[in-house]
Short mmCIF file of C-alpha atoms in Angstrom, two decimals:
data_model
loop_
_atom_site.label_atom_id
_atom_site.label_comp_id
_atom_site.label_asym_id
_atom_site.label_seq_id
_atom_site.Cartn_x
_atom_site.Cartn_y
_atom_site.Cartn_z
CA UNK A 5 0.91 18.00 -29.53
CA UNK A 6 0.06 19.85 -32.80
CA UNK A 7 3.77 20.05 -33.71
CA UNK A 8 4.22 16.31 -33.26
CA UNK A 9 1.15 15.58 -35.44
CA UNK A 10 2.47 17.93 -38.16
CA UNK A 11 5.86 16.20 -38.08
CA UNK A 12 4.18 12.81 -38.35
CA UNK A 13 2.10 13.94 -41.35
CA UNK A 14 5.19 15.35 -43.07
CA UNK A 15 7.04 12.09 -42.50
CA UNK A 16 4.15 10.10 -43.95
CA UNK A 17 4.03 12.34 -47.08
CA UNK A 18 7.76 11.99 -47.66
CA UNK A 19 7.61 8.24 -47.34
CA UNK A 20 4.54 8.06 -49.58
CA UNK A 21 6.36 9.99 -52.34
CA UNK A 22 9.34 7.71 -51.93
CA UNK A 23 7.00 4.72 -52.18
CA UNK A 24 5.59 6.06 -55.49
CA UNK A 25 9.11 6.37 -56.85
CA UNK A 26 9.87 2.80 -55.83
CA UNK A 27 6.60 1.65 -57.37
CA UNK A 28 7.66 3.25 -60.67
CA UNK A 29 10.91 1.30 -60.55
CA UNK A 30 8.91 -1.83 -59.78
CA UNK A 31 6.77 -1.24 -62.89
CA UNK A 32 9.86 -0.83 -65.07
CA UNK A 33 11.35 -4.01 -63.64
CA UNK A 34 8.14 -5.90 -64.40
CA UNK A 35 8.17 -4.73 -68.01
CA UNK A 36 11.80 -5.85 -68.32
CA UNK A 37 10.89 -9.28 -66.98
CA UNK A 38 8.07 -9.61 -69.51
CA UNK A 39 10.42 -8.73 -72.37
CA UNK A 40 12.94 -11.29 -71.13
CA UNK A 41 10.26 -13.99 -70.98
CA UNK A 42 9.12 -13.24 -74.53
CA UNK A 43 12.72 -13.37 -75.74
CA UNK A 44 13.30 -16.74 -74.08
CA UNK A 45 10.11 -18.19 -75.50
CA UNK A 46 11.00 -16.94 -79.02
CA UNK A 47 14.50 -18.31 -78.71
CA UNK A 48 13.27 -21.73 -77.47
CA UNK A 49 10.79 -22.11 -80.37
CA UNK A 50 13.07 -20.79 -83.12
CA UNK A 51 16.16 -22.91 -82.46
CA UNK A 52 16.36 -26.60 -83.31
CA UNK A 53 19.19 -27.45 -80.96
CA UNK A 54 17.64 -28.10 -77.51
CA UNK A 55 20.97 -28.62 -75.81
CA UNK A 56 22.23 -25.25 -77.00
CA UNK A 57 19.08 -23.51 -75.85
CA UNK A 58 19.24 -25.10 -72.40
CA UNK A 59 22.91 -24.37 -71.92
CA UNK A 60 22.83 -20.65 -72.74
CA UNK A 61 19.69 -18.52 -72.35
CA UNK A 62 18.00 -20.25 -69.34
CA UNK A 63 21.17 -19.88 -67.28
CA UNK A 64 21.48 -16.21 -68.13
CA UNK A 65 17.75 -15.72 -67.42
CA UNK A 66 18.06 -17.44 -64.04
CA UNK A 67 20.78 -15.07 -62.85
CA UNK A 68 18.79 -12.07 -64.05
CA UNK A 69 15.68 -13.40 -62.32
CA UNK A 70 17.50 -13.81 -59.00
CA UNK A 71 18.85 -10.27 -59.27
CA UNK A 72 15.47 -8.80 -60.09
CA UNK A 73 13.83 -10.79 -57.25
CA UNK A 74 16.28 -9.31 -54.72
CA UNK A 75 15.45 -5.83 -55.99
CA UNK A 76 11.76 -6.63 -55.75
CA UNK A 77 12.08 -7.76 -52.10
CA UNK A 78 14.04 -4.63 -51.21
CA UNK A 79 11.43 -2.39 -52.82
CA UNK A 80 8.60 -4.25 -51.04
CA UNK A 81 10.30 -3.81 -47.67
CA UNK A 82 10.77 -0.10 -48.29
CA UNK A 83 7.16 0.30 -49.38
CA UNK A 84 5.94 -1.54 -46.27
CA UNK A 85 8.09 0.69 -44.08
CA UNK A 86 6.72 3.81 -45.78
CA UNK A 87 3.15 2.70 -45.23
CA UNK A 88 3.80 2.21 -41.52
CA UNK A 89 5.17 5.77 -41.18
CA UNK A 90 7.81 4.60 -38.73
CA UNK A 91 11.49 3.77 -38.74
CA UNK A 92 10.82 0.40 -37.12
CA UNK A 93 10.67 -2.44 -39.67
CA UNK A 94 9.38 -5.06 -37.22
CA UNK A 95 5.85 -6.41 -37.33
CA UNK A 96 3.84 -3.63 -35.71
CA UNK A 97 0.35 -2.20 -36.14
CA UNK A 98 -0.06 0.60 -38.72
CA UNK A 99 -0.77 3.24 -36.08
CA UNK A 100 0.82 6.69 -35.71
CA UNK A 101 1.61 6.05 -32.05
CA UNK A 102 3.52 3.53 -29.98
CA UNK A 103 1.81 0.28 -29.04
CA UNK A 104 3.41 -2.09 -26.56
CA UNK A 105 3.69 -5.69 -27.58
CA UNK A 106 2.40 -8.39 -25.26
CA UNK A 107 5.93 -9.57 -24.53
CA UNK A 108 6.91 -6.04 -23.50
CA UNK A 109 4.45 -5.86 -20.61
CA UNK A 110 6.12 -5.01 -17.33
CA UNK A 111 7.13 -7.93 -15.19
CA UNK A 112 5.01 -6.89 -12.25
CA UNK A 113 1.84 -7.38 -14.36
CA UNK A 114 2.97 -10.69 -15.83
CA UNK A 115 1.87 -13.92 -14.24
CA UNK A 116 4.49 -15.60 -12.12
CA UNK A 117 5.91 -18.84 -13.41
CA UNK A 118 4.70 -21.76 -11.24
CA UNK A 119 7.42 -22.96 -8.92
CA UNK A 120 9.56 -19.84 -9.46
CA UNK A 121 9.12 -16.85 -7.13
CA UNK A 122 10.77 -13.51 -7.70
CA UNK A 123 11.66 -10.97 -5.04
CA UNK A 124 8.65 -8.86 -6.02
CA UNK A 125 6.25 -11.81 -5.76
CA UNK A 126 7.65 -12.83 -2.37
CA UNK A 127 7.18 -9.31 -1.08
CA UNK A 128 3.65 -9.05 -2.48
CA UNK A 129 2.39 -12.49 -1.44
CA UNK A 130 4.31 -13.12 1.79
CA UNK A 131 5.97 -10.09 3.37
CA UNK A 132 3.30 -7.43 2.80
CA UNK A 133 0.31 -9.48 4.08
CA UNK A 134 2.12 -10.45 7.27
CA UNK A 135 3.30 -6.89 7.73
CA UNK A 136 -0.31 -5.70 7.46
CA UNK A 137 -1.24 -8.13 10.24
CA UNK A 138 0.83 -6.06 12.65
CA UNK A 139 -1.00 -2.78 11.80
CA UNK A 140 2.33 -1.02 11.13
CA UNK A 141 1.11 2.54 11.74
CA UNK A 142 -0.49 1.70 15.09
CA UNK A 143 2.50 -0.42 16.08
CA UNK A 144 4.83 2.46 15.25
CA UNK A 145 2.88 4.80 17.55
CA UNK A 146 2.99 2.25 20.36
CA UNK A 147 6.72 1.81 19.92
CA UNK A 148 7.33 5.57 19.88
CA UNK A 149 5.32 6.09 23.08
CA UNK A 150 7.58 3.58 24.85
CA UNK A 151 10.73 5.19 23.46
CA UNK A 152 9.61 8.70 24.46
CA UNK A 153 8.85 7.57 27.99
CA UNK A 154 12.27 5.93 28.17
CA UNK A 155 13.89 9.16 26.97
CA UNK A 156 11.94 11.32 29.44
CA UNK A 157 13.04 9.21 32.37
CA UNK A 158 15.74 11.05 34.36
CA UNK A 159 17.71 7.85 34.87
CA UNK A 160 20.71 6.66 32.77
CA UNK A 161 20.02 4.94 29.45
CA UNK A 162 22.03 2.61 27.22
CA UNK A 163 21.87 2.00 23.49
CA UNK A 164 21.53 -1.76 23.90
CA UNK A 165 18.63 -1.37 26.31
CA UNK A 166 16.91 1.10 23.99
CA UNK A 167 17.34 -1.27 21.03
CA UNK A 168 15.87 -4.21 22.92
CA UNK A 169 12.99 -2.05 24.15
CA UNK A 170 12.22 -0.95 20.59
CA UNK A 171 12.32 -4.47 19.12
CA UNK A 172 10.42 -6.09 21.97
CA UNK A 173 7.66 -3.47 22.10
CA UNK A 174 7.22 -3.59 18.32
CA UNK A 175 6.91 -7.38 18.26
CA UNK A 176 4.50 -7.49 21.20
CA UNK A 177 2.26 -4.86 19.62
CA UNK A 178 2.37 -6.68 16.28
CA UNK A 179 1.41 -9.96 17.95
CA UNK A 180 -1.61 -8.39 19.64
CA UNK A 181 -2.80 -6.89 16.36
CA UNK A 182 -2.34 -10.16 14.48
CA UNK A 183 -4.49 -12.04 17.01
CA UNK A 184 -7.12 -9.31 16.78
CA UNK A 185 -7.34 -9.69 12.99
CA UNK A 186 -7.47 -13.46 13.23
CA UNK A 187 -10.45 -13.31 15.58
CA UNK A 188 -12.60 -10.82 13.66
CA UNK A 189 -12.54 -11.53 9.89
CA UNK A 190 -16.32 -12.05 9.69
CA UNK A 191 -16.97 -8.68 11.31
CA UNK A 192 -14.14 -6.78 9.64
CA UNK A 193 -15.52 -7.47 6.17
CA UNK A 194 -18.69 -5.56 7.14
CA UNK A 195 -16.77 -2.31 7.57
CA UNK A 196 -15.07 -0.31 4.84
CA UNK A 197 -12.16 0.61 7.09
CA UNK A 198 -11.26 -3.03 7.79
CA UNK A 199 -12.51 -4.80 4.66
CA UNK A 200 -9.07 -4.89 3.01
CA UNK A 201 -7.25 -6.69 5.80
CA UNK A 202 -5.33 -9.81 4.69
CA UNK A 203 -7.41 -12.27 6.72
CA UNK A 204 -10.64 -10.80 5.34
CA UNK A 205 -9.36 -11.17 1.76
CA UNK A 206 -8.29 -14.76 2.38
CA UNK A 207 -4.59 -14.12 1.79
CA UNK A 208 -3.84 -15.35 5.30
CA UNK A 209 -5.96 -17.77 7.32
CA UNK A 210 -6.86 -17.12 10.96
CA UNK A 211 -4.69 -20.08 11.95
CA UNK A 212 -1.70 -18.57 10.17
CA UNK A 213 -2.28 -15.23 11.88
CA UNK A 214 -2.34 -16.95 15.28
CA UNK A 215 0.86 -18.86 14.49
CA UNK A 216 2.55 -15.68 13.33
CA UNK A 217 1.43 -13.88 16.49
CA UNK A 218 2.76 -16.70 18.66
CA UNK A 219 6.18 -16.48 17.02
CA UNK A 220 6.67 -12.71 17.16
CA UNK A 221 4.99 -12.50 20.57
CA UNK A 222 7.43 -15.04 21.98
CA UNK A 223 10.37 -13.27 20.38
CA UNK A 224 9.18 -9.89 21.65
CA UNK A 225 8.69 -10.92 25.26
CA UNK A 226 12.00 -12.83 25.24
CA UNK A 227 13.88 -9.78 23.98
CA UNK A 228 12.24 -7.64 26.66
CA UNK A 229 12.98 -10.20 29.37
CA UNK A 230 16.65 -10.80 28.58
CA UNK A 231 17.50 -7.44 26.98
CA UNK A 232 15.62 -5.09 29.34
CA UNK A 233 14.12 -6.59 32.51
CA UNK A 234 11.31 -8.95 33.62
CA UNK A 235 8.98 -6.08 34.55
CA UNK A 236 8.93 -4.73 31.00
CA UNK A 237 8.47 -8.25 29.61
CA UNK A 238 5.48 -8.81 31.91
CA UNK A 239 3.93 -5.52 30.80
CA UNK A 240 4.43 -6.47 27.15
CA UNK A 241 2.83 -9.89 27.60
CA UNK A 242 -0.09 -8.43 29.57
CA UNK A 243 -0.72 -5.90 26.82
CA UNK A 244 -1.03 -8.73 24.27
CA UNK A 245 -3.67 -10.45 26.39
CA UNK A 246 -5.46 -7.21 27.24
CA UNK A 247 -5.83 -6.08 23.64
CA UNK A 248 -6.25 -9.30 21.68
CA UNK A 249 -8.52 -11.19 24.08
CA UNK A 250 -10.18 -8.95 26.68
CA UNK A 251 -10.71 -5.79 24.62
CA UNK A 252 -11.59 -7.70 21.43
CA UNK A 253 -14.19 -9.78 23.29
CA UNK A 254 -15.78 -6.76 24.99
CA UNK A 255 -16.25 -4.87 21.70
CA UNK A 256 -19.41 -6.87 20.97
CA UNK A 257 -20.78 -6.83 24.53
CA UNK A 258 -20.52 -3.44 26.25
CA UNK A 259 -19.52 0.18 25.66
CA UNK A 260 -16.96 -0.23 28.45
CA UNK A 261 -14.66 -1.76 25.83
CA UNK A 262 -13.42 1.76 25.04
CA UNK A 263 -12.24 2.29 28.62
CA UNK A 264 -10.53 -1.10 28.62
CA UNK A 265 -8.96 -0.45 25.23
CA UNK A 266 -7.56 2.86 26.45
CA UNK A 267 -5.49 0.92 28.99
CA UNK A 268 -3.64 -0.65 26.07
CA UNK A 269 -2.36 2.79 25.10
CA UNK A 270 -1.33 3.58 28.68
CA UNK A 271 0.92 0.54 29.13
CA UNK A 272 3.70 1.38 26.60
CA UNK A 273 4.76 4.53 28.53
CA UNK A 274 5.02 2.36 31.63
CA UNK A 275 7.18 -0.09 29.67
CA UNK A 276 9.53 2.69 28.58
CA UNK A 277 9.87 4.09 32.09
CA UNK A 278 10.28 0.66 33.66
CA UNK A 279 13.12 -0.05 31.24
CA UNK A 280 15.17 2.73 32.86
CA UNK A 281 14.03 2.51 36.49
CA UNK A 282 11.28 1.31 38.78
CA UNK A 283 7.69 2.48 38.52
CA UNK A 284 7.74 4.19 41.90
CA UNK A 285 8.42 7.60 40.36
CA UNK A 286 5.16 9.56 39.84
CA UNK A 287 6.32 10.71 36.41
CA UNK A 288 5.75 7.23 35.00
CA UNK A 289 2.10 7.26 36.02
CA UNK A 290 1.53 10.81 34.82
CA UNK A 291 2.72 9.78 31.34
CA UNK A 292 0.53 6.67 31.45
CA UNK A 293 -2.58 8.64 32.45
CA UNK A 294 -1.81 11.25 29.78
CA UNK A 295 -1.78 8.57 27.06
CA UNK A 296 -4.89 7.00 28.59
CA UNK A 297 -6.80 10.30 28.48
CA UNK A 298 -5.70 11.04 24.93
CA UNK A 299 -7.40 7.85 23.66
CA UNK A 300 -10.92 9.23 24.21
CA UNK A 301 -10.97 12.43 22.14
CA UNK A 302 -9.03 10.55 19.50
CA UNK A 303 -11.14 7.40 19.26
CA UNK A 304 -14.54 8.92 20.06
CA UNK A 305 -14.31 11.41 17.22
CA UNK A 306 -13.14 8.75 14.76
CA UNK A 307 -15.80 6.24 15.78
CA UNK A 308 -18.50 8.90 15.38
CA UNK A 309 -17.77 9.13 11.65
CA UNK A 310 -18.26 5.37 11.15
CA UNK A 311 -20.86 4.75 13.87
CA UNK A 312 -23.33 3.19 11.43
CA UNK A 313 -20.73 0.70 10.24
CA UNK A 314 -19.94 -0.24 13.83
CA UNK A 315 -23.64 -0.76 14.43
CA UNK A 316 -24.13 -2.92 11.33
CA UNK A 317 -21.09 -5.02 12.21
CA UNK A 318 -22.42 -5.65 15.73
CA UNK A 319 -19.82 -3.66 17.66
CA UNK A 320 -21.25 -2.03 20.80
CA UNK A 321 -19.78 1.46 20.69
CA UNK A 322 -20.71 4.63 22.53
CA UNK A 323 -20.72 6.48 19.20
CA UNK A 324 -24.05 4.93 18.18
CA UNK A 325 -25.40 3.71 21.53
CA UNK A 326 -25.24 7.18 23.13
CA UNK A 327 -23.80 9.92 20.85
CA UNK A 328 -24.15 12.63 23.53
CA UNK A 329 -22.19 10.55 26.03
CA UNK A 330 -19.60 9.83 23.36
CA UNK A 331 -18.98 13.55 22.79
CA UNK A 332 -19.14 14.40 26.50
CA UNK A 333 -16.52 11.78 27.39
CA UNK A 334 -14.24 13.10 24.66
CA UNK A 335 -14.51 16.65 26.02
CA UNK A 336 -14.02 15.52 29.61
CA UNK A 337 -10.72 13.75 28.93
CA UNK A 338 -9.55 16.58 26.70
CA UNK A 339 -9.85 19.03 29.60
CA UNK A 340 -7.95 16.55 31.77
CA UNK A 341 -4.91 17.16 29.58
CA UNK A 342 -4.28 20.56 31.21
CA UNK A 343 -3.52 19.35 34.77
CA UNK A 344 -1.66 16.30 33.46
CA UNK A 345 0.69 18.44 31.41
CA UNK A 346 1.17 20.70 34.43
CA UNK A 347 2.11 17.64 36.49
CA UNK A 348 4.88 16.76 34.03
CA UNK A 349 6.63 20.03 34.81
CA UNK A 350 5.82 19.78 38.50
CA UNK A 351 7.60 16.41 38.77
CA UNK A 352 10.58 17.67 36.74
CA UNK A 353 9.83 15.50 33.73
CA UNK A 354 9.81 18.62 31.53
CA UNK A 355 10.82 22.23 32.06
CA UNK A 356 8.28 24.97 32.71
CA UNK A 357 8.45 26.26 29.15
CA UNK A 358 6.56 23.12 28.25
CA UNK A 359 3.49 24.68 29.86
CA UNK A 360 3.32 27.26 27.10
CA UNK A 361 3.52 24.70 24.32
CA UNK A 362 1.13 22.26 25.92
CA UNK A 363 -1.39 24.99 26.78
CA UNK A 364 -1.60 26.08 23.15
CA UNK A 365 -2.06 22.54 21.87
CA UNK A 366 -4.57 21.60 24.57
CA UNK A 367 -6.56 24.79 24.01
CA UNK A 368 -6.84 24.02 20.30
CA UNK A 369 -7.85 20.43 21.04
CA UNK A 370 -10.39 21.55 23.66
CA UNK A 371 -11.97 24.00 21.24
CA UNK A 372 -12.78 21.26 18.76
CA UNK A 373 -13.82 18.84 21.48
CA UNK A 374 -16.29 21.39 22.87
CA UNK A 375 -17.59 22.14 19.39
CA UNK A 376 -18.12 18.43 18.80
CA UNK A 377 -19.90 18.05 22.14
CA UNK A 378 -22.17 21.05 21.56
CA UNK A 379 -23.14 19.85 18.12
CA UNK A 380 -24.13 16.42 19.45
CA UNK A 381 -26.08 18.06 22.25
CA UNK A 382 -28.11 19.99 19.69
CA UNK A 383 -28.57 16.98 17.42
CA UNK A 384 -29.71 14.64 20.18
CA UNK A 385 -31.61 16.93 22.51
CA UNK A 386 -34.68 15.56 24.30
CA UNK A 387 -37.08 17.36 22.01
CA UNK A 388 -35.48 15.93 18.89
CA UNK A 389 -35.39 12.43 20.34
CA UNK A 390 -39.04 12.64 21.40
CA UNK A 391 -40.03 13.80 17.93
CA UNK A 392 -38.21 10.88 16.40
CA UNK A 393 -39.83 8.41 18.78
CA UNK A 394 -43.31 9.81 18.12
#
């Protein structure tokens, strides 16, 4: 930084000295012009022949004047460039650092021309808002749970069937999320976590979210029906109804909404297994119950951190209705992971080495679940609650 400043100062000094030299030449040129003017005036007053005076000296003076004017303009340009301390001779502020002109602002910050949409504006105003309606991260997890169940099934698999399962599950999950956002904009704006959703910001109307959900929901169930089988299509359609209508409605009425919502996470493994074979194999239901149990330590811990926002928004959640029960339920279903993982090896879904991996992960998860439960037990003991009530 200091080296660049020193270089800039040196450049300014050199150009200033050059400017002084040019100014000296400018002074000499001015004196020459004054002498020429005095000579012309003396010649015009001393001669008696006007025609001779107009046909000789003025013409010679005019050519000299044009020449001197060109030199004057050149000197002025050089002096202006020296004062700016920059090699650029365009109109720019006299600052020793770069300043972007208004017309050099990046296109993404410039206002779009009415009636003309660029690729960037289409992505920002159309694609991204509708993509956010689908809750892409949650939809990705749902899709992966179906794919993993399909891969764990001991029955033959095909690439076409896997592709249709992936597309159909993704579209069905996106449709359920879009309906959920369209139904809750007034409540979502009360929570920090959901206040930036496109329907809350007014980028997309609830009607548009419902129409979008109808389109991708129809496409998703159709792909599952014709590309996989009717059982998987029925499970996908039922998951849309279960999440977007039943679970969403229960969120403002009873704490049982968490148990109903956990069923939504248990259905995708059934879809993946049903894509390869029937649901008579016990492995399909072990995977479904495993995903069902995982919902509670996951959601109960997250909802505890934003329990006050849930309360202010009017959502009836165990996290603020009964914090001790919230932590106890999370611990209970965490411990259930141990026998469920054992059942996966027992029914030949995984090998027995899986018991080592799963035991380590479940032990780590159980440690934090127990710590969370014990902390809530201390915070909301009977003595503390009685003191608060009194």
